[in-house]
Amino acid sequence: MINWGILSTANIAQKAVIPALQHAANANVYGIGSSNEKVQEVAQKFDIPNVYGSYEELLDDPNIQAVYIPLPNTLHKEWVLKAASKGKHVLCEKPAALTSEDVQEMVGACEQHGVLFMEAFMYQFQPQHARVKEIIASGEIGDVKHFSSTFTFKLNLEDSQNIRLNAELGGGSVWDVGCYCIHAARNILGQEPTAVYVDATIHDQYQVDTSATGILTFNNGVTASIYSGFEQPMNDTYVVEGTKGRIAVPMAFRPDRREDGLGEIMVTTEKGEIRNETFSGNQYVLMVEHFSDAILNGGKPSYTGQQTYNNIKTIEACYESMRTGQQVKL
């Protein structure tokens, strides 16, 4: 078992990752640290045995082997570096950083101190995505020509305190949810884009993108379209279009929203027939089990620091395209 520490009382930790750690076969939620007065309440709620009045105090406990960092985007780098210097393995909430240079420094620090680093893109551990890749590799849908992905949800744009609307803290729809669309395109297609073009709606008051539409171009002529937004109902999908068929994933990033929690793909064959396949597995539990297993067995996470760097590099290009109104080469 790996003893885990949680830095902060963040909502994502309470809603998803702490419960996942408690259900994982190889993880133990050993402690939670925060100067927030709610920390005692959260510890009681989840029956977490050790409470620390600061992040530093938690990192100083030698009994903790790994930490989960769900802090605001701009604080990730500081606390990844501090955790690494204390010999803690790091699972860091996405996006890991707001510049590719910061990612390099974070990953380098973890390597220097002999600890593992992984960005918490939980969706990729749901088995539905491995099945999509398997079908593509089998040739059933022919040559892939286009990938499209959407991730939207309704955000209260009157709530000026929401960090998603704070430009200085890495707010904006692409940093928050569009990063999944970009990640999925790269992940499922198994290659890196060579150019991006993004058009966005920028909020007058907050100066963040409340919606964004982008086109990613890849070396072999495959294209990917992405759409992210804060003003539409929840939609988290992707579709892979091939010369002989297509694969649609209706709940690509949050299958836990389904009552049965199952992942699902819909395969359309060359004859127009539709086949549905479903997949069990809590993606948050699978993620923390994968990372804990890598620590226990001296391995490496399947999702590497280099892949995190590549994703952030692509997002940076998207924001440059928004600013300039031009296609940006990678």
XYZ file of C-alpha atoms in Angstrom:
330
model
C 0.000 0.000 0.000
C 1.143 3.543 -0.772
C 0.464 6.190 1.883
C -1.009 9.249 0.182
C -1.230 12.863 1.310
C -3.707 15.371 -0.093
C -2.649 19.004 -0.490
C -5.754 21.169 0.117
C -9.487 20.629 0.519
C -10.227 21.232 -3.181
C -13.607 20.111 -4.526
C -12.096 17.724 -7.093
C -10.231 15.970 -4.286
C -13.403 15.544 -2.257
C -15.688 14.585 -5.135
C -13.440 12.183 -6.996
C -9.846 11.534 -5.981
C -10.099 10.939 -2.207
C -12.932 8.415 -2.750
C -10.880 6.811 -5.532
C -7.837 6.485 -3.288
C -10.020 4.904 -0.615
C -11.363 2.342 -3.094
C -7.990 1.588 -4.690
C -6.454 -1.775 -3.834
C -2.958 -0.382 -3.293
C -3.521 3.096 -1.807
C -4.157 4.490 1.662
C -5.272 8.072 2.368
C -2.844 8.768 5.195
C -3.310 12.515 5.619
C -4.607 15.845 4.376
C -2.948 19.232 4.778
C -4.289 22.786 4.525
C -4.414 26.038 6.424
C -8.100 26.188 5.465
C -10.295 25.822 8.555
C -12.386 23.240 6.652
C -9.537 20.716 6.746
C -10.718 19.116 10.018
C -14.240 18.821 8.651
C -12.994 17.184 5.432
C -10.761 14.802 7.387
C -13.728 13.736 9.513
C -15.973 13.358 6.474
C -13.537 10.928 4.821
C -12.145 9.407 8.013
C -8.615 10.595 7.185
C -6.450 9.858 10.238
C -3.792 12.599 9.980
C -4.420 16.318 9.573
C -1.737 18.946 8.940
C -2.099 22.703 9.334
C -0.042 23.428 6.224
C 1.189 21.807 3.019
C 4.767 22.002 4.342
C 3.860 20.055 7.465
C 2.327 17.294 5.358
C 5.371 17.125 3.089
C 7.636 16.830 6.130
C 5.938 13.598 7.278
C 8.217 10.695 6.261
C 5.275 8.275 6.397
C 3.744 9.850 3.283
C 5.104 8.450 0.030
C 2.931 10.175 -2.577
C 0.901 13.356 -2.788
C -2.043 14.496 -4.856
C -1.928 18.196 -5.788
C -5.322 19.694 -6.788
C -4.330 23.334 -6.255
C -5.093 26.219 -8.681
C -3.120 25.879 -11.924
C -0.619 28.612 -11.073
C 0.386 26.889 -7.812
C 1.177 23.481 -9.317
C 4.804 24.184 -10.128
C 5.723 25.511 -6.669
C 4.268 22.543 -4.825
C 5.456 19.889 -7.276
C 8.998 21.200 -6.786
C 8.605 21.234 -2.990
C 7.056 17.754 -2.933
C 9.847 16.361 -5.116
C 12.502 17.911 -2.863
C 10.907 16.047 0.064
C 11.034 12.750 -1.819
C 7.306 12.503 -2.514
C 5.906 10.996 -5.691
C 3.494 13.444 -7.345
C 0.089 13.078 -8.967
C -0.713 16.616 -10.150
C -4.102 17.842 -11.304
C -4.434 18.951 -14.923
C -3.232 21.132 -16.480
C 0.086 20.432 -14.783
C 1.352 23.924 -15.600
C 0.609 26.918 -17.783
C 3.878 26.843 -19.739
C 5.860 24.015 -21.280
C 9.011 25.433 -19.660
C 7.437 24.969 -16.215
C 6.543 21.373 -17.079
C 10.155 20.696 -18.023
C 11.326 22.098 -14.700
C 8.748 20.105 -12.725
C 9.467 16.816 -14.479
C 13.220 17.455 -14.221
C 12.964 18.065 -10.469
C 11.067 14.812 -9.968
C 13.679 12.921 -11.976
C 16.486 14.601 -10.029
C 14.971 13.537 -6.695
C 14.100 10.028 -7.873
C 10.324 10.361 -7.608
C 7.576 9.733 -10.138
C 5.421 12.449 -11.680
C 2.082 12.093 -13.459
C -0.530 14.596 -14.580
C -4.031 13.517 -13.515
C -5.748 13.041 -16.883
C -7.981 10.367 -15.376
C -10.203 9.754 -18.432
C -7.489 7.869 -20.351
C -7.575 4.993 -17.843
C -11.197 4.078 -18.650
C -10.982 0.900 -20.805
C -13.212 2.347 -23.541
C -10.261 4.297 -24.974
C -7.967 1.283 -25.226
C -10.778 -0.428 -27.134
C -11.074 2.535 -29.526
C -7.345 2.269 -30.276
C -7.686 -1.488 -30.749
C -10.487 -1.063 -33.302
C -8.516 1.587 -35.199
C -5.443 -0.686 -35.280
C -7.558 -3.604 -36.537
C -8.506 -1.648 -39.663
C -12.244 -2.064 -39.079
C -12.996 1.613 -39.688
C -10.337 1.961 -42.404
C -7.906 4.863 -42.523
C -8.629 7.549 -39.950
C -9.363 10.880 -41.616
C -10.796 13.093 -38.877
C -11.171 13.256 -35.098
C -13.660 15.595 -33.422
C -14.151 16.294 -29.729
C -16.374 18.525 -27.591
C -16.281 19.278 -23.883
C -18.730 21.870 -22.582
C -20.663 22.585 -19.397
C -22.725 25.406 -17.925
C -20.690 27.735 -15.747
C -22.204 30.638 -13.834
C -20.510 33.545 -15.590
C -21.765 35.913 -12.876
C -19.539 34.198 -10.305
C -16.439 36.361 -10.503
C -14.788 34.326 -7.721
C -14.635 31.147 -9.827
C -10.997 30.440 -10.660
C -12.055 29.245 -14.128
C -12.828 32.898 -14.883
C -9.548 34.247 -13.509
C -7.034 34.848 -16.292
C -4.142 35.156 -13.832
C -4.891 31.681 -12.424
C -5.058 29.959 -15.799
C -8.769 30.387 -16.379
C -10.529 29.795 -19.686
C -12.364 26.952 -21.361
C -9.329 25.540 -23.187
C -7.229 25.269 -20.019
C -10.176 23.790 -18.119
C -11.911 21.390 -20.510
C -10.500 21.934 -23.987
C -7.289 20.380 -22.701
C -9.171 17.052 -22.650
C -10.188 17.411 -26.304
C -6.597 18.200 -27.280
C -5.250 15.359 -25.161
C -7.746 12.889 -26.617
C -6.858 13.846 -30.194
C -3.163 13.256 -29.525
C -3.815 10.144 -27.428
C -6.214 8.359 -29.779
C -4.414 9.318 -32.994
C -1.044 8.464 -31.436
C 0.773 11.433 -32.931
C 1.483 15.115 -32.399
C -0.137 17.989 -34.321
C 2.010 20.048 -36.659
C -0.223 23.148 -36.642
C -3.223 24.583 -34.775
C -5.777 27.278 -35.452
C -8.227 28.417 -32.746
C -10.990 30.998 -32.743
C -12.417 31.951 -29.349
C -15.025 34.063 -27.601
C -13.224 36.197 -25.007
C -15.276 37.482 -22.064
C -15.170 41.292 -21.864
C -14.842 41.407 -18.073
C -12.714 38.365 -17.285
C -10.594 38.263 -20.445
C -10.751 34.469 -20.613
C -12.093 32.287 -23.411
C -15.640 31.203 -22.574
C -15.711 29.104 -25.743
C -13.144 28.034 -28.309
C -13.188 26.206 -31.635
C -9.986 24.777 -33.036
C -8.493 22.742 -35.853
C -5.399 20.597 -35.295
C -3.470 19.392 -38.335
C -1.303 16.272 -38.309
C 1.543 15.155 -40.579
C -0.369 12.437 -42.420
C -3.252 14.730 -43.410
C -5.510 13.744 -40.529
C -7.324 16.671 -38.911
C -8.920 17.109 -35.499
C -11.581 19.620 -34.503
C -12.029 20.636 -30.873
C -14.717 22.668 -29.136
C -14.761 23.767 -25.502
C -17.139 26.060 -23.675
C -18.698 27.314 -20.448
C -22.114 28.293 -21.866
C -23.660 25.018 -23.088
C -25.073 21.936 -21.333
C -22.663 19.167 -20.337
C -21.272 17.413 -23.414
C -18.075 15.359 -23.396
C -17.744 13.404 -26.599
C -15.350 12.409 -29.336
C -15.785 10.789 -32.723
C -13.183 9.062 -34.921
C -14.042 9.123 -38.636
C -12.509 6.502 -40.901
C -12.807 5.540 -44.564
C -14.832 2.424 -43.652
C -16.645 3.478 -40.496
C -16.651 5.589 -37.382
C -16.380 5.277 -33.602
C -18.343 7.588 -31.319
C -17.688 7.864 -27.583
C -20.710 9.654 -26.066
C -19.269 10.148 -22.565
C -15.586 10.301 -23.356
C -14.306 12.122 -20.285
C -16.962 11.707 -17.601
C -18.640 8.293 -17.963
C -19.119 8.407 -14.184
C -22.086 10.694 -14.970
C -23.988 7.636 -16.190
C -26.161 5.898 -13.612
C -24.341 2.618 -14.213
C -20.944 4.334 -14.528
C -20.114 2.386 -17.685
C -18.021 3.621 -20.557
C -19.596 3.126 -23.969
C -18.539 3.265 -27.605
C -20.722 3.158 -30.725
C -19.114 1.650 -33.815
C -20.681 2.327 -37.230
C -19.555 -0.220 -39.804
C -19.027 0.233 -43.539
C -22.540 -1.171 -44.100
C -24.042 1.394 -41.754
C -24.718 -1.059 -38.949
C -24.209 0.235 -35.391
C -22.622 -1.806 -32.617
C -22.564 -0.676 -28.978
C -19.915 -1.870 -26.541
C -19.773 -1.012 -22.827
C -16.876 -1.028 -20.355
C -16.798 -1.090 -16.568
C -14.102 0.588 -14.503
C -13.870 3.715 -12.343
C -11.316 5.873 -14.175
C -10.237 7.698 -11.000
C -9.602 4.414 -9.162
C -7.780 2.967 -12.172
C -5.607 6.081 -12.379
C -4.484 6.014 -8.740
C -3.975 2.249 -8.825
C -1.798 2.619 -11.919
C 0.339 5.317 -10.316
C 0.572 3.491 -6.974
C 1.568 0.306 -8.790
C 4.372 2.146 -10.607
C 5.704 3.347 -7.232
C 5.442 -0.069 -5.609
C 7.106 -1.921 -8.465
C 9.765 0.590 -9.458
C 8.119 1.208 -12.811
C 7.104 4.273 -14.779
C 3.577 5.609 -15.356
C 2.255 4.921 -18.846
C 1.451 8.637 -19.104
C 4.848 10.303 -19.119
C 6.176 13.770 -18.369
C 7.093 14.102 -22.056
C 3.460 13.543 -23.012
C 2.401 16.190 -20.499
C 4.946 18.568 -22.048
C 3.597 17.874 -25.549
C 0.015 18.557 -24.451
C 0.916 21.857 -22.776
C 2.971 22.846 -25.822
C -0.109 22.308 -27.999
C -2.326 24.322 -25.620
C 0.209 27.169 -25.657
C -0.018 27.174 -29.453
C -3.829 27.315 -29.208
C -3.664 30.432 -27.047
C -1.105 32.013 -29.362
C -3.487 31.372 -32.257
C -6.325 33.024 -30.300
C -4.163 36.107 -29.723
C -2.851 36.429 -33.270
C -5.770 35.115 -35.278
C -3.300 33.014 -37.254
C -2.476 29.335 -37.617
C 0.450 28.425 -35.377
C 3.040 25.837 -36.425
C 4.376 23.336 -33.909
